[in-house]
Amino acid sequence: MKKTTILLMGLAIAGISIIASCKKDDKKTNTNNIPSSYKCNSCVVSPEAQAADDHKSSGIYKGVVIGSSGTIKFSINSTTKAVSAVMVIDGETVNLSSSVAWVDGKPYVAPFTGTMGGKTVTINFSVNFDGGSPTITSSDIPGHPAAVLTIVKETSSALIECFEGTYSTTEPENGTFNILLSRTLGQYGGV
């Protein structure tokens, strides 16, 4: 009888331990001590693009800067009816503008210029009349001669998110990542 009682107590303790170890813990953290329920309060959560721009060269275009690390957003005659861009590269914000006016039904091809560290930045942007094939045809970014910019058009139904950051593994391996993401379209890309 004693053996049976001890065996049953042992099984009960083991069962309780297993159940307790399976309990969900919402307060777990990753290796950077960021709670797994982390939410970015400053991140854009819905498309900035307007439906009227979905099939035109006007609209919002977002991208990443690879080779260095950064993001870029072009606003071509969108909500403000202005033509501008903002690039953040290695933590520095660069405001860009173009004097080329947008014309409905036409491709939009224009140089965007601004200054960074007292030097001129030039990024040449091109997009088809329907918003297709957005491309950076060339760029001159002081201190970033090998930078490559990848951009996509945001639509009123598909938010484009741009992420940049660093990573480290136990290999040990460290590096920088740049990612474009559309959860709605189920597409992503980056380096």
PDB file of C-alpha atoms in Angstrom:
ATOM      1  CA  MET A   1       0.000   0.000   0.000  1.00  0.00           C
ATOM      2  CA  LYS A   2       2.887   2.381   0.840  1.00  0.00           C
ATOM      3  CA  LYS A   3       4.482   1.746  -2.557  1.00  0.00           C
ATOM      4  CA  THR A   4       1.209   2.518  -4.346  1.00  0.00           C
ATOM      5  CA  THR A   5       0.693   5.755  -2.365  1.00  0.00           C
ATOM      6  CA  ILE A   6       4.239   6.928  -3.034  1.00  0.00           C
ATOM      7  CA  LEU A   7       3.889   6.022  -6.733  1.00  0.00           C
ATOM      8  CA  LEU A   8       0.555   7.902  -7.006  1.00  0.00           C
ATOM      9  CA  MET A   9       2.022  10.943  -5.206  1.00  0.00           C
ATOM     10  CA  GLY A  10       5.002  10.888  -7.573  1.00  0.00           C
ATOM     11  CA  LEU A  11       2.703  10.735 -10.620  1.00  0.00           C
ATOM     12  CA  ALA A  12       0.555  13.570  -9.250  1.00  0.00           C
ATOM     13  CA  ILE A  13       3.606  15.755  -8.661  1.00  0.00           C
ATOM     14  CA  ALA A  14       4.930  14.988 -12.164  1.00  0.00           C
ATOM     15  CA  GLY A  15       1.523  15.766 -13.701  1.00  0.00           C
ATOM     16  CA  ILE A  16       1.263  19.079 -11.855  1.00  0.00           C
ATOM     17  CA  SER A  17       4.819  19.984 -12.928  1.00  0.00           C
ATOM     18  CA  ILE A  18       4.020  19.247 -16.579  1.00  0.00           C
ATOM     19  CA  ILE A  19       0.809  21.265 -16.498  1.00  0.00           C
ATOM     20  CA  ALA A  20       2.543  24.190 -14.761  1.00  0.00           C
ATOM     21  CA  SER A  21       5.371  24.185 -17.293  1.00  0.00           C
ATOM     22  CA  CYS A  22       2.880  24.451 -20.180  1.00  0.00           C
ATOM     23  CA  LYS A  23       1.240  27.550 -18.737  1.00  0.00           C
ATOM     24  CA  LYS A  24       1.369  30.498 -21.167  1.00  0.00           C
ATOM     25  CA  ASP A  25       3.518  33.357 -19.906  1.00  0.00           C
ATOM     26  CA  ASP A  26       2.711  36.644 -21.666  1.00  0.00           C
ATOM     27  CA  LYS A  27       5.575  38.359 -19.908  1.00  0.00           C
ATOM     28  CA  LYS A  28       8.384  36.393 -21.571  1.00  0.00           C
ATOM     29  CA  THR A  29      11.141  38.453 -23.107  1.00  0.00           C
ATOM     30  CA  ASN A  30      13.571  37.859 -25.942  1.00  0.00           C
ATOM     31  CA  THR A  31      17.354  38.179 -25.664  1.00  0.00           C
ATOM     32  CA  ASN A  32      17.048  41.992 -25.810  1.00  0.00           C
ATOM     33  CA  ASN A  33      14.616  41.943 -22.868  1.00  0.00           C
ATOM     34  CA  ILE A  34      11.823  43.252 -25.079  1.00  0.00           C
ATOM     35  CA  PRO A  35       8.465  41.780 -24.033  1.00  0.00           C
ATOM     36  CA  SER A  36       7.077  39.346 -26.615  1.00  0.00           C
ATOM     37  CA  SER A  37       3.937  41.475 -26.661  1.00  0.00           C
ATOM     38  CA  TYR A  38       5.989  44.504 -27.823  1.00  0.00           C
ATOM     39  CA  LYS A  39       4.030  46.947 -29.973  1.00  0.00           C
ATOM     40  CA  CYS A  40       5.474  49.937 -31.829  1.00  0.00           C
ATOM     41  CA  ASN A  41       3.332  52.924 -30.872  1.00  0.00           C
ATOM     42  CA  SER A  42       4.894  55.245 -33.473  1.00  0.00           C
ATOM     43  CA  CYS A  43       4.626  52.836 -36.436  1.00  0.00           C
ATOM     44  CA  VAL A  44       2.125  53.460 -39.231  1.00  0.00           C
ATOM     45  CA  VAL A  45      -0.592  50.767 -39.047  1.00  0.00           C
ATOM     46  CA  SER A  46      -2.747  51.598 -42.071  1.00  0.00           C
ATOM     47  CA  PRO A  47      -1.937  52.725 -45.618  1.00  0.00           C
ATOM     48  CA  GLU A  48      -1.146  56.406 -46.103  1.00  0.00           C
ATOM     49  CA  ALA A  49      -1.954  56.056 -49.814  1.00  0.00           C
ATOM     50  CA  GLN A  50      -5.273  57.330 -51.171  1.00  0.00           C
ATOM     51  CA  ALA A  51      -7.550  55.197 -53.391  1.00  0.00           C
ATOM     52  CA  ALA A  52      -7.474  57.916 -56.079  1.00  0.00           C
ATOM     53  CA  ASP A  53      -3.714  57.288 -56.486  1.00  0.00           C
ATOM     54  CA  ASP A  54      -3.822  53.466 -56.651  1.00  0.00           C
ATOM     55  CA  HIS A  55      -3.454  53.314 -60.462  1.00  0.00           C
ATOM     56  CA  LYS A  56      -1.608  56.573 -61.151  1.00  0.00           C
ATOM     57  CA  SER A  57       1.977  57.754 -60.940  1.00  0.00           C
ATOM     58  CA  SER A  58       0.932  59.909 -57.982  1.00  0.00           C
ATOM     59  CA  GLY A  59       0.877  58.407 -54.517  1.00  0.00           C
ATOM     60  CA  ILE A  60       3.076  57.042 -51.768  1.00  0.00           C
ATOM     61  CA  TYR A  61       6.234  55.022 -52.471  1.00  0.00           C
ATOM     62  CA  LYS A  62       8.253  53.455 -49.673  1.00  0.00           C
ATOM     63  CA  GLY A  63      11.579  51.722 -49.624  1.00  0.00           C
ATOM     64  CA  VAL A  64      14.797  50.778 -47.927  1.00  0.00           C
ATOM     65  CA  VAL A  65      18.368  51.916 -48.401  1.00  0.00           C
ATOM     66  CA  ILE A  66      20.745  48.970 -48.600  1.00  0.00           C
ATOM     67  CA  GLY A  67      24.514  49.163 -48.439  1.00  0.00           C
ATOM     68  CA  SER A  68      24.129  51.696 -45.740  1.00  0.00           C
ATOM     69  CA  SER A  69      21.021  51.355 -43.632  1.00  0.00           C
ATOM     70  CA  GLY A  70      17.895  53.419 -43.975  1.00  0.00           C
ATOM     71  CA  THR A  71      14.381  54.012 -45.228  1.00  0.00           C
ATOM     72  CA  ILE A  72      12.847  56.388 -47.754  1.00  0.00           C
ATOM     73  CA  LYS A  73       9.311  57.586 -48.498  1.00  0.00           C
ATOM     74  CA  PHE A  74       8.250  59.520 -51.593  1.00  0.00           C
ATOM     75  CA  SER A  75       4.983  61.456 -51.680  1.00  0.00           C
ATOM     76  CA  ILE A  76       4.113  62.289 -55.285  1.00  0.00           C
ATOM     77  CA  ASN A  77       1.159  64.706 -55.479  1.00  0.00           C
ATOM     78  CA  SER A  78      -0.621  62.701 -52.787  1.00  0.00           C
ATOM     79  CA  THR A  79      -2.648  64.075 -49.865  1.00  0.00           C
ATOM     80  CA  THR A  80      -0.731  67.376 -49.696  1.00  0.00           C
ATOM     81  CA  LYS A  81      -0.548  67.730 -53.519  1.00  0.00           C
ATOM     82  CA  ALA A  82       3.192  68.341 -53.081  1.00  0.00           C
ATOM     83  CA  VAL A  83       6.182  66.398 -54.368  1.00  0.00           C
ATOM     84  CA  SER A  84       8.629  65.450 -51.614  1.00  0.00           C
ATOM     85  CA  ALA A  85      10.590  62.641 -50.036  1.00  0.00           C
ATOM     86  CA  VAL A  86      12.093  61.873 -46.649  1.00  0.00           C
ATOM     87  CA  MET A  87      15.098  59.600 -46.277  1.00  0.00           C
ATOM     88  CA  VAL A  88      16.474  58.409 -42.956  1.00  0.00           C
ATOM     89  CA  ILE A  89      19.965  56.989 -43.428  1.00  0.00           C
ATOM     90  CA  ASP A  90      22.183  55.825 -40.577  1.00  0.00           C
ATOM     91  CA  GLY A  91      19.873  57.712 -38.205  1.00  0.00           C
ATOM     92  CA  GLU A  92      20.041  61.042 -40.071  1.00  0.00           C
ATOM     93  CA  THR A  93      16.852  62.512 -41.616  1.00  0.00           C
ATOM     94  CA  VAL A  94      17.197  64.100 -45.053  1.00  0.00           C
ATOM     95  CA  ASN A  95      14.276  66.049 -46.558  1.00  0.00           C
ATOM     96  CA  LEU A  96      14.209  65.924 -50.357  1.00  0.00           C
ATOM     97  CA  SER A  97      12.183  67.880 -52.890  1.00  0.00           C
ATOM     98  CA  SER A  98      11.752  68.115 -56.642  1.00  0.00           C
ATOM     99  CA  SER A  99      10.802  71.010 -58.888  1.00  0.00           C
ATOM    100  CA  VAL A 100       9.294  68.651 -61.499  1.00  0.00           C
ATOM    101  CA  ALA A 101       5.502  68.952 -61.410  1.00  0.00           C
ATOM    102  CA  TRP A 102       3.343  65.828 -61.521  1.00  0.00           C
ATOM    103  CA  VAL A 103       1.031  65.489 -64.563  1.00  0.00           C
ATOM    104  CA  ASP A 104      -1.985  63.145 -64.488  1.00  0.00           C
ATOM    105  CA  GLY A 105      -1.779  60.253 -66.953  1.00  0.00           C
ATOM    106  CA  LYS A 106       1.979  60.635 -67.474  1.00  0.00           C
ATOM    107  CA  PRO A 107       5.021  58.812 -66.085  1.00  0.00           C
ATOM    108  CA  TYR A 108       6.779  60.758 -63.365  1.00  0.00           C
ATOM    109  CA  VAL A 109      10.556  61.094 -63.697  1.00  0.00           C
ATOM    110  CA  ALA A 110      12.386  63.559 -61.469  1.00  0.00           C
ATOM    111  CA  PRO A 111      15.508  64.283 -59.466  1.00  0.00           C
ATOM    112  CA  PHE A 112      14.969  64.777 -55.722  1.00  0.00           C
ATOM    113  CA  THR A 113      17.541  66.886 -53.915  1.00  0.00           C
ATOM    114  CA  GLY A 114      18.348  67.822 -50.357  1.00  0.00           C
ATOM    115  CA  THR A 115      21.345  68.298 -48.084  1.00  0.00           C
ATOM    116  CA  MET A 116      23.081  66.023 -45.637  1.00  0.00           C
ATOM    117  CA  GLY A 117      26.025  67.240 -43.604  1.00  0.00           C
ATOM    118  CA  GLY A 118      26.184  70.364 -45.785  1.00  0.00           C
ATOM    119  CA  LYS A 119      26.523  68.311 -48.982  1.00  0.00           C
ATOM    120  CA  THR A 120      23.969  67.822 -51.762  1.00  0.00           C
ATOM    121  CA  VAL A 121      22.009  64.572 -51.972  1.00  0.00           C
ATOM    122  CA  THR A 122      20.432  63.657 -55.322  1.00  0.00           C
ATOM    123  CA  ILE A 123      18.093  60.727 -55.889  1.00  0.00           C
ATOM    124  CA  ASN A 124      16.585  60.196 -59.346  1.00  0.00           C
ATOM    125  CA  PHE A 125      13.090  58.685 -59.205  1.00  0.00           C
ATOM    126  CA  SER A 126      11.055  57.170 -62.057  1.00  0.00           C
ATOM    127  CA  VAL A 127       7.607  55.540 -62.218  1.00  0.00           C
ATOM    128  CA  ASN A 128       5.212  54.554 -65.028  1.00  0.00           C
ATOM    129  CA  PHE A 129       1.973  56.499 -65.668  1.00  0.00           C
ATOM    130  CA  ASP A 130      -0.030  53.830 -63.774  1.00  0.00           C
ATOM    131  CA  GLY A 131       2.248  53.669 -60.718  1.00  0.00           C
ATOM    132  CA  GLY A 132       4.018  50.562 -61.976  1.00  0.00           C
ATOM    133  CA  SER A 133       7.755  49.906 -61.936  1.00  0.00           C
ATOM    134  CA  PRO A 134       8.887  52.531 -59.428  1.00  0.00           C
ATOM    135  CA  THR A 135      12.660  52.781 -59.710  1.00  0.00           C
ATOM    136  CA  ILE A 136      15.580  54.750 -58.387  1.00  0.00           C
ATOM    137  CA  THR A 137      17.601  55.244 -61.565  1.00  0.00           C
ATOM    138  CA  SER A 138      20.619  56.706 -59.757  1.00  0.00           C
ATOM    139  CA  SER A 139      21.628  58.282 -56.478  1.00  0.00           C
ATOM    140  CA  ASP A 140      24.393  60.428 -55.083  1.00  0.00           C
ATOM    141  CA  ILE A 141      24.412  60.253 -51.294  1.00  0.00           C
ATOM    142  CA  PRO A 142      27.549  61.751 -49.684  1.00  0.00           C
ATOM    143  CA  GLY A 143      29.381  59.154 -47.623  1.00  0.00           C
ATOM    144  CA  HIS A 144      27.234  56.333 -49.061  1.00  0.00           C
ATOM    145  CA  PRO A 145      28.587  55.669 -52.578  1.00  0.00           C
ATOM    146  CA  ALA A 146      27.417  52.039 -52.716  1.00  0.00           C
ATOM    147  CA  ALA A 147      23.884  52.638 -51.385  1.00  0.00           C
ATOM    148  CA  VAL A 148      21.125  50.840 -53.304  1.00  0.00           C
ATOM    149  CA  LEU A 149      17.514  51.950 -52.897  1.00  0.00           C
ATOM    150  CA  THR A 150      14.623  49.541 -53.356  1.00  0.00           C
ATOM    151  CA  ILE A 151      11.110  51.030 -53.472  1.00  0.00           C
ATOM    152  CA  VAL A 152       7.524  49.859 -53.949  1.00  0.00           C
ATOM    153  CA  LYS A 153       4.190  51.636 -54.353  1.00  0.00           C
ATOM    154  CA  GLU A 154       1.820  51.599 -51.406  1.00  0.00           C
ATOM    155  CA  THR A 155      -1.885  51.367 -52.286  1.00  0.00           C
ATOM    156  CA  SER A 156      -4.940  52.309 -50.279  1.00  0.00           C
ATOM    157  CA  SER A 157      -5.476  48.626 -49.457  1.00  0.00           C
ATOM    158  CA  ALA A 158      -1.867  47.462 -48.953  1.00  0.00           C
ATOM    159  CA  LEU A 159       0.310  49.100 -46.319  1.00  0.00           C
ATOM    160  CA  ILE A 160       4.033  48.922 -47.061  1.00  0.00           C
ATOM    161  CA  GLU A 161       6.204  48.686 -43.961  1.00  0.00           C
ATOM    162  CA  CYS A 162       9.941  49.365 -43.991  1.00  0.00           C
ATOM    163  CA  PHE A 163      12.197  48.045 -41.261  1.00  0.00           C
ATOM    164  CA  GLU A 164      15.858  48.486 -40.556  1.00  0.00           C
ATOM    165  CA  GLY A 165      17.917  47.268 -37.681  1.00  0.00           C
ATOM    166  CA  THR A 166      20.700  45.084 -36.436  1.00  0.00           C
ATOM    167  CA  TYR A 167      20.861  41.469 -35.424  1.00  0.00           C
ATOM    168  CA  SER A 168      23.198  39.143 -33.594  1.00  0.00           C
ATOM    169  CA  THR A 169      23.232  35.387 -33.212  1.00  0.00           C
ATOM    170  CA  THR A 170      25.019  32.901 -31.020  1.00  0.00           C
ATOM    171  CA  GLU A 171      27.274  31.936 -33.996  1.00  0.00           C
ATOM    172  CA  PRO A 172      28.523  34.756 -33.245  1.00  0.00           C
ATOM    173  CA  GLU A 173      27.289  36.735 -36.186  1.00  0.00           C
ATOM    174  CA  ASN A 174      26.271  40.407 -36.266  1.00  0.00           C
ATOM    175  CA  GLY A 175      24.817  42.482 -39.061  1.00  0.00           C
ATOM    176  CA  THR A 176      22.300  44.939 -40.404  1.00  0.00           C
ATOM    177  CA  PHE A 177      18.947  44.096 -41.988  1.00  0.00           C
ATOM    178  CA  ASN A 178      16.611  46.091 -44.224  1.00  0.00           C
ATOM    179  CA  ILE A 179      13.153  44.680 -44.962  1.00  0.00           C
ATOM    180  CA  LEU A 180      10.116  45.778 -46.995  1.00  0.00           C
ATOM    181  CA  LEU A 181       6.897  44.075 -45.903  1.00  0.00           C
ATOM    182  CA  SER A 182       3.290  43.962 -47.066  1.00  0.00           C
ATOM    183  CA  ARG A 183       1.230  41.816 -44.700  1.00  0.00           C
ATOM    184  CA  THR A 184      -1.873  42.326 -46.874  1.00  0.00           C
ATOM    185  CA  LEU A 185      -0.151  41.024 -50.011  1.00  0.00           C
ATOM    186  CA  GLY A 186       1.824  38.401 -48.098  1.00  0.00           C
ATOM    187  CA  GLN A 187       5.064  39.662 -49.650  1.00  0.00           C
ATOM    188  CA  TYR A 188       8.377  40.751 -48.246  1.00  0.00           C
ATOM    189  CA  GLY A 189      11.920  41.341 -49.375  1.00  0.00           C
ATOM    190  CA  GLY A 190      15.162  42.696 -48.114  1.00  0.00           C
ATOM    191  CA  VAL A 191      18.731  42.045 -47.179  1.00  0.00           C
TER     192      VAL A 191
END
